[in-house]
mmCIF file of C-alpha atoms and ligand atoms in Angstrom:
data_model
loop_
_atom_site.group_PDB
_atom_site.id
_atom_site.type_symbol
_atom_site.label_atom_id
_atom_site.label_comp_id
_atom_site.label_asym_id
_atom_site.label_seq_id
_atom_site.Cartn_x
_atom_site.Cartn_y
_atom_site.Cartn_z
ATOM 1 C CA MET A 1 139.069 -106.049 -56.864
ATOM 2 C CA ARG A 2 139.316 -106.757 -53.110
ATOM 3 C CA SER A 3 142.745 -106.820 -51.495
ATOM 4 C CA ALA A 4 143.487 -109.595 -49.052
ATOM 5 C CA VAL A 5 142.838 -107.399 -46.019
ATOM 6 C CA ASP A 6 140.012 -105.241 -47.235
ATOM 7 C CA ASN A 7 140.142 -102.332 -44.921
ATOM 8 C CA GLN A 8 137.056 -100.622 -46.359
ATOM 9 C CA ALA A 9 134.797 -103.629 -46.101
ATOM 10 C CA SER A 10 132.442 -103.407 -43.098
ATOM 11 C CA LYS A 11 133.835 -105.309 -40.029
ATOM 12 C CA ARG A 12 132.396 -106.083 -36.669
ATOM 13 C CA ILE A 13 134.078 -106.756 -33.359
ATOM 14 C CA VAL A 14 132.059 -108.255 -30.574
ATOM 15 C CA ILE A 15 133.616 -107.272 -27.279
ATOM 16 C CA LEU A 16 132.898 -109.493 -24.378
ATOM 17 C CA LEU A 17 132.804 -107.742 -20.927
ATOM 18 C CA GLY A 18 132.403 -109.200 -17.455
ATOM 19 C CA LEU A 19 134.316 -110.226 -14.371
ATOM 20 C CA PRO A 20 137.134 -112.718 -14.437
ATOM 21 C CA GLY A 21 135.443 -116.139 -14.436
ATOM 22 C CA SER A 22 132.212 -114.721 -15.870
ATOM 23 C CA GLY A 23 132.404 -117.061 -19.023
ATOM 24 C CA LYS A 24 133.922 -114.647 -21.521
ATOM 25 C CA GLY A 25 136.562 -117.238 -22.696
ATOM 26 C CA THR A 26 133.996 -120.071 -22.936
ATOM 27 C CA LEU A 27 131.574 -117.928 -24.857
ATOM 28 C CA ALA A 28 134.237 -116.671 -27.183
ATOM 29 C CA SER A 29 135.321 -120.324 -27.912
ATOM 30 C CA LEU A 30 131.616 -121.124 -28.770
ATOM 31 C CA CYS A 31 131.472 -118.173 -31.168
ATOM 32 C CA THR A 32 134.529 -119.561 -32.860
ATOM 33 C CA ARG A 33 133.341 -123.121 -33.043
ATOM 34 C CA GLU A 34 129.701 -122.467 -34.092
ATOM 35 C CA LEU A 35 129.943 -119.120 -35.895
ATOM 36 C CA GLY A 36 133.533 -119.065 -37.190
ATOM 37 C CA TRP A 37 134.505 -115.899 -35.629
ATOM 38 C CA PRO A 38 138.203 -115.715 -34.715
ATOM 39 C CA GLN A 39 138.674 -115.218 -30.946
ATOM 40 C CA LEU A 40 141.142 -112.942 -29.398
ATOM 41 C CA SER A 41 141.962 -113.776 -25.740
ATOM 42 C CA THR A 42 144.562 -111.336 -24.448
ATOM 43 C CA GLY A 43 145.083 -113.554 -21.340
ATOM 44 C CA ASP A 44 145.866 -116.593 -23.566
ATOM 45 C CA LEU A 45 148.214 -114.524 -25.639
ATOM 46 C CA CYS A 46 150.026 -113.311 -22.522
ATOM 47 C CA ARG A 47 150.261 -116.869 -21.087
ATOM 48 C CA ARG A 48 151.591 -118.130 -24.309
ATOM 49 C CA HIS A 49 154.434 -115.469 -24.315
ATOM 50 C CA ILE A 50 155.286 -116.539 -20.731
ATOM 51 C CA ALA A 51 155.261 -120.277 -21.575
ATOM 52 C CA GLN A 52 157.506 -119.629 -24.646
ATOM 53 C CA GLY A 53 159.859 -117.451 -22.588
ATOM 54 C CA THR A 54 159.807 -114.557 -25.040
ATOM 55 C CA GLU A 55 161.167 -111.118 -23.979
ATOM 56 C CA VAL A 56 157.453 -109.980 -23.759
ATOM 57 C CA GLY A 57 156.684 -112.988 -21.742
ATOM 58 C CA LYS A 58 159.558 -112.311 -19.258
ATOM 59 C CA SER A 59 158.445 -108.584 -18.837
ATOM 60 C CA ILE A 60 154.780 -109.535 -18.033
ATOM 61 C CA ASP A 61 155.150 -112.583 -15.929
ATOM 62 C CA PHE A 62 155.062 -110.828 -12.586
ATOM 63 C CA ALA A 63 152.173 -108.582 -13.446
ATOM 64 C CA ILE A 64 150.102 -111.702 -14.449
ATOM 65 C CA LYS A 65 150.978 -113.732 -11.339
ATOM 66 C CA SER A 66 149.880 -110.856 -9.112
ATOM 67 C CA GLY A 67 146.580 -110.177 -11.025
ATOM 68 C CA LYS A 68 147.778 -106.777 -12.189
ATOM 69 C CA LEU A 69 147.298 -105.439 -15.684
ATOM 70 C CA VAL A 70 149.894 -105.570 -18.268
ATOM 71 C CA SER A 71 151.005 -102.336 -19.932
ATOM 72 C CA ASP A 72 148.553 -100.762 -22.300
ATOM 73 C CA SER A 73 151.192 -100.451 -25.015
ATOM 74 C CA ILE A 74 152.236 -104.044 -24.887
ATOM 75 C CA ILE A 75 148.742 -105.379 -24.933
ATOM 76 C CA SER A 76 147.568 -102.987 -27.636
ATOM 77 C CA ASN A 77 150.401 -104.007 -29.915
ATOM 78 C CA MET A 78 149.637 -107.567 -29.602
ATOM 79 C CA VAL A 79 145.948 -106.979 -30.314
ATOM 80 C CA PHE A 80 146.489 -104.767 -33.286
ATOM 81 C CA ASP A 81 149.043 -107.265 -34.940
ATOM 82 C CA TRP A 82 146.341 -109.971 -34.273
ATOM 83 C CA LEU A 83 143.545 -107.888 -35.676
ATOM 84 C CA ILE A 84 145.400 -107.092 -38.954
ATOM 85 C CA ALA A 85 146.179 -110.867 -39.534
ATOM 86 C CA SER A 86 142.610 -111.928 -38.440
ATOM 87 C CA PHE A 87 140.404 -109.529 -40.214
ATOM 88 C CA ALA A 88 141.662 -110.783 -43.497
ATOM 89 C CA GLY A 89 138.823 -112.828 -44.959
ATOM 90 C CA VAL A 90 136.267 -112.509 -42.092
ATOM 91 C CA ASP A 91 133.828 -109.746 -41.191
ATOM 92 C CA THR A 92 133.463 -110.590 -37.446
ATOM 93 C CA VAL A 93 135.856 -111.165 -34.677
ATOM 94 C CA VAL A 94 135.254 -111.681 -30.877
ATOM 95 C CA PHE A 95 137.378 -110.094 -28.108
ATOM 96 C CA ASP A 96 137.767 -111.654 -24.674
ATOM 97 C CA GLY A 97 139.780 -109.343 -22.420
ATOM 98 C CA PHE A 98 140.367 -106.257 -24.448
ATOM 99 C CA PRO A 99 139.982 -103.299 -24.092
ATOM 100 C CA ARG A 100 140.299 -103.271 -20.234
ATOM 101 C CA THR A 101 141.313 -99.643 -19.650
ATOM 102 C CA ALA A 102 140.259 -96.263 -20.966
ATOM 103 C CA GLU A 103 143.643 -96.010 -22.507
ATOM 104 C CA GLN A 104 143.258 -99.251 -24.434
ATOM 105 C CA ALA A 105 139.751 -98.172 -25.548
ATOM 106 C CA GLN A 106 141.240 -94.948 -26.857
ATOM 107 C CA LEU A 107 144.030 -96.796 -28.648
ATOM 108 C CA LEU A 108 141.423 -99.137 -30.137
ATOM 109 C CA ASN A 109 139.380 -96.224 -31.442
ATOM 110 C CA ASP A 110 142.420 -94.641 -33.002
ATOM 111 C CA PHE A 111 143.600 -97.888 -34.583
ATOM 112 C CA LEU A 112 140.169 -98.556 -36.025
ATOM 113 C CA THR A 113 139.707 -95.061 -37.395
ATOM 114 C CA SER A 114 143.031 -95.356 -39.386
ATOM 115 C CA LYS A 115 142.940 -98.986 -40.446
ATOM 116 C CA PHE A 116 139.379 -100.212 -40.433
ATOM 117 C CA PRO A 117 137.148 -97.087 -40.673
ATOM 118 C CA ILE A 118 133.983 -99.123 -41.245
ATOM 119 C CA CYS A 119 133.945 -101.117 -38.099
ATOM 120 C CA LYS A 120 131.107 -101.646 -35.749
ATOM 121 C CA LEU A 121 131.607 -102.565 -32.026
ATOM 122 C CA GLU A 122 129.071 -104.688 -30.270
ATOM 123 C CA LEU A 123 129.343 -104.914 -26.546
ATOM 124 C CA VAL A 124 128.072 -108.033 -24.595
ATOM 125 C CA LYS A 125 128.326 -108.092 -20.956
ATOM 126 C CA LEU A 126 128.010 -111.111 -18.817
ATOM 127 C CA GLU A 127 126.713 -110.568 -15.428
ATOM 128 C CA VAL A 128 127.637 -113.078 -12.689
ATOM 129 C CA PRO A 129 127.638 -112.472 -8.830
ATOM 130 C CA ASP A 130 130.987 -112.161 -7.251
ATOM 131 C CA GLN A 131 130.574 -115.244 -5.112
ATOM 132 C CA VAL A 132 129.900 -117.251 -8.169
ATOM 133 C CA VAL A 133 132.928 -116.219 -9.958
ATOM 134 C CA ARG A 134 134.938 -116.797 -6.879
ATOM 135 C CA ASN A 135 133.697 -120.356 -6.782
ATOM 136 C CA ARG A 136 134.307 -120.988 -10.446
ATOM 137 C CA ILE A 137 137.900 -119.802 -10.332
ATOM 138 C CA ALA A 138 138.610 -121.555 -7.076
ATOM 139 C CA ASN A 139 137.756 -124.756 -8.931
ATOM 140 C CA ARG A 140 139.193 -123.931 -12.287
ATOM 141 C CA LEU A 141 141.945 -125.763 -14.157
ATOM 142 C CA ILE A 142 143.389 -125.053 -17.527
ATOM 143 C CA CYS A 143 145.227 -127.122 -20.026
ATOM 144 C CA GLY A 144 148.887 -126.663 -19.591
ATOM 145 C CA ASN A 145 149.576 -126.854 -23.365
ATOM 146 C CA ARG A 146 150.130 -123.229 -24.245
ATOM 147 C CA ASP A 147 148.485 -123.578 -27.651
ATOM 148 C CA CYS A 148 145.344 -125.007 -26.110
ATOM 149 C CA GLN A 149 144.590 -123.459 -22.547
ATOM 150 C CA ALA A 150 141.175 -124.975 -22.520
ATOM 151 C CA GLY A 151 139.302 -124.305 -19.242
ATOM 152 C CA TYR A 152 137.873 -127.053 -16.919
ATOM 153 C CA SER A 153 136.068 -127.331 -13.633
ATOM 154 C CA GLN A 154 136.937 -129.549 -10.714
ATOM 155 C CA VAL A 155 133.376 -129.481 -9.330
ATOM 156 C CA ALA A 156 132.085 -132.989 -9.408
ATOM 157 C CA GLY A 157 129.235 -133.318 -11.889
ATOM 158 C CA SER A 158 129.925 -130.069 -13.763
ATOM 159 C CA SER A 159 129.500 -130.122 -17.529
ATOM 160 C CA PHE A 160 133.074 -128.553 -17.628
ATOM 161 C CA CYS A 161 134.792 -131.513 -15.918
ATOM 162 C CA SER A 162 137.409 -133.247 -18.147
ATOM 163 C CA LYS A 163 136.529 -136.705 -19.206
ATOM 164 C CA VAL A 164 139.711 -138.157 -17.901
ATOM 165 C CA ALA A 165 140.952 -136.676 -14.587
ATOM 166 C CA ASN A 166 143.693 -134.009 -15.089
ATOM 167 C CA GLN A 167 143.723 -134.525 -18.861
ATOM 168 C CA CYS A 168 142.583 -132.223 -21.482
ATOM 169 C CA ASP A 169 139.773 -133.491 -23.700
ATOM 170 C CA ARG A 170 140.909 -131.552 -26.723
ATOM 171 C CA CYS A 171 144.680 -132.229 -26.866
ATOM 172 C CA GLY A 172 145.552 -134.571 -23.959
ATOM 173 C CA GLY A 173 147.599 -131.960 -22.156
ATOM 174 C CA VAL A 174 148.021 -132.077 -18.480
ATOM 175 C CA LEU A 175 145.616 -129.787 -16.479
ATOM 176 C CA LYS A 176 147.045 -127.248 -14.039
ATOM 177 C CA LYS A 177 146.105 -124.294 -11.936
ATOM 178 C CA ARG A 178 146.502 -120.835 -13.469
ATOM 179 C CA SER A 179 149.236 -118.824 -11.632
ATOM 180 C CA ASP A 180 146.803 -115.888 -10.981
ATOM 181 C CA ASP A 181 143.829 -118.097 -9.808
ATOM 182 C CA ASN A 182 144.475 -117.648 -6.156
ATOM 183 C CA ASP A 183 142.627 -115.536 -3.600
ATOM 184 C CA LEU A 184 145.076 -112.710 -3.510
ATOM 185 C CA ALA A 185 145.439 -112.213 -7.184
ATOM 186 C CA LEU A 186 141.712 -112.632 -7.757
ATOM 187 C CA ASP A 187 140.879 -109.753 -5.345
ATOM 188 C CA THR A 188 143.162 -107.491 -7.315
ATOM 189 C CA ARG A 189 141.564 -108.684 -10.619
ATOM 190 C CA LEU A 190 137.972 -108.125 -9.355
ATOM 191 C CA LYS A 191 138.856 -104.618 -7.975
ATOM 192 C CA THR A 192 140.751 -103.697 -11.211
ATOM 193 C CA TYR A 193 137.814 -104.740 -13.300
ATOM 194 C CA ALA A 194 135.383 -102.649 -11.388
ATOM 195 C CA GLU A 195 137.750 -99.592 -11.478
ATOM 196 C CA HIS A 196 138.056 -99.652 -15.209
ATOM 197 C CA GLU A 197 134.735 -100.752 -16.760
ATOM 198 C CA GLN A 198 132.747 -97.469 -16.723
ATOM 199 C CA ARG A 199 135.743 -95.442 -17.887
ATOM 200 C CA LEU A 200 136.382 -97.588 -20.853
ATOM 201 C CA LEU A 201 132.742 -97.613 -21.919
ATOM 202 C CA ASP A 202 132.838 -93.828 -21.814
ATOM 203 C CA ILE A 203 135.607 -93.776 -24.292
ATOM 204 C CA LEU A 204 133.860 -96.335 -26.510
ATOM 205 C CA LYS A 205 130.966 -93.937 -26.244
ATOM 206 C CA VAL A 206 128.303 -96.549 -25.660
ATOM 207 C CA ASP A 207 125.320 -95.854 -23.538
ATOM 208 C CA ASP A 208 123.964 -98.523 -21.101
ATOM 209 C CA ASN A 209 121.042 -99.227 -23.510
ATOM 210 C CA GLU A 210 123.560 -100.147 -26.254
ATOM 211 C CA ILE A 211 125.187 -102.994 -24.270
ATOM 212 C CA VAL A 212 123.824 -106.447 -24.519
ATOM 213 C CA VAL A 213 123.644 -107.534 -20.846
ATOM 214 C CA LEU A 214 123.259 -111.201 -20.363
ATOM 215 C CA ASN A 215 122.754 -113.239 -17.179
ATOM 216 C CA GLY A 216 125.928 -115.367 -17.242
ATOM 217 C CA ASN A 217 124.843 -117.558 -14.170
ATOM 218 C CA ARG A 218 123.280 -120.077 -16.541
ATOM 219 C CA SER A 219 124.406 -122.802 -18.856
ATOM 220 C CA ILE A 220 126.705 -121.567 -21.674
ATOM 221 C CA GLU A 221 124.301 -122.819 -24.298
ATOM 222 C CA GLU A 222 121.543 -120.555 -22.916
ATOM 223 C CA VAL A 223 123.933 -117.605 -22.788
ATOM 224 C CA PHE A 224 125.093 -118.233 -26.356
ATOM 225 C CA ALA A 225 121.463 -118.612 -27.670
ATOM 226 C CA GLU A 226 120.501 -115.278 -26.063
ATOM 227 C CA MET A 227 123.547 -113.544 -27.348
ATOM 228 C CA LYS A 228 122.836 -114.714 -30.944
ATOM 229 C CA ASP A 229 119.225 -113.434 -30.630
ATOM 230 C CA ALA A 230 120.301 -110.153 -29.381
ATOM 231 C CA LEU A 231 122.941 -109.627 -32.091
ATOM 232 C CA GLY A 232 120.722 -110.932 -34.785
ATOM 233 C CA VAL A 233 123.051 -113.720 -35.854
HETATM 234 P P1 ADP B 1 140.663 -113.009 -16.172
HETATM 235 O O1 ADP B 1 139.713 -112.072 -17.050
HETATM 236 O O2 ADP B 1 140.011 -114.166 -15.723
HETATM 237 O O3 ADP B 1 141.277 -112.133 -15.092
HETATM 238 P P2 ADP B 1 142.440 -113.330 -18.416
HETATM 239 O O4 ADP B 1 142.869 -114.646 -18.910
HETATM 240 O O5 ADP B 1 141.525 -112.549 -19.505
HETATM 241 O O6 ADP B 1 141.827 -113.422 -17.091
HETATM 242 O O7 ADP B 1 143.770 -112.355 -18.147
HETATM 243 C C1 ADP B 1 144.767 -112.782 -17.291
HETATM 244 C C2 ADP B 1 145.701 -111.597 -17.148
HETATM 245 O O8 ADP B 1 146.387 -111.209 -18.316
HETATM 246 C C3 ADP B 1 145.189 -110.353 -16.442
HETATM 247 O O9 ADP B 1 145.042 -110.385 -15.063
HETATM 248 C C4 ADP B 1 146.306 -109.387 -16.971
HETATM 249 O O10 ADP B 1 147.407 -109.476 -16.138
HETATM 250 C C5 ADP B 1 146.676 -109.820 -18.357
HETATM 251 N N1 ADP B 1 145.674 -109.146 -19.289
HETATM 252 C C6 ADP B 1 144.809 -109.787 -20.068
HETATM 253 N N2 ADP B 1 144.216 -108.862 -20.879
HETATM 254 C C7 ADP B 1 144.706 -107.702 -20.634
HETATM 255 C C8 ADP B 1 144.482 -106.401 -21.033
HETATM 256 N N3 ADP B 1 143.585 -106.089 -21.906
HETATM 257 N N4 ADP B 1 145.182 -105.370 -20.437
HETATM 258 C C9 ADP B 1 146.083 -105.627 -19.558
HETATM 259 N N5 ADP B 1 146.337 -106.824 -19.113
HETATM 260 C C10 ADP B 1 145.709 -107.832 -19.582
#
């Protein structure tokens, strides 16, 4: 008989990689909506802690505002708690924003070996030119409701514009700018991403040819369709 969390059943984690603003969060939300894969967004989890004023939230607020990474142990503990709860009853989950450092990749490997030994990692990288992500982030707003955090664009005519100005289509929350969506913090985030990507891939032991690389500078529907083809879902 199967237990509620069947650690021995085969599991899959789809890990989305790519620069800030490359579309990982939007793609992860589509995976949840269309494929039923629970989505882990570490950025959303961090912002929720800050909005709730938890002890963790107070300790990470400054790092987030400045575009710096939160400590590996804080993030990893959040992720592992989430994973234990979310792998119950599903075989696939999607990660947006984890792992981001070699240390996190190692902690993830160790955690999976002990808790979910039959787990396959699929890596999907969204490639988008720097200038395009800069433009997207300069024009990005998110829903201020900490349980929603849906993303919107302020570019007139974009398919990501909210239907009513400054109001979230999903929950009616007021839209706001993210505290780290400014030039200074973004420079740090882009630099940090570039510094860590190869080292974390080395730890996960994936060769370039095992990563699904998608052109993220297209409509999200096209990106999603190509991702499903590549993963055979
Ligand atoms: P983006 O990818 O657009 O920079 P996210 O919403 O994924 O934005 O993350 C926002 C911030 O949350 C990061 O700049 C960092 O401070 C923190 N964060 C998110 N994921 C991690 C992680 N895996 N490790 C450390 N810090 C993280």
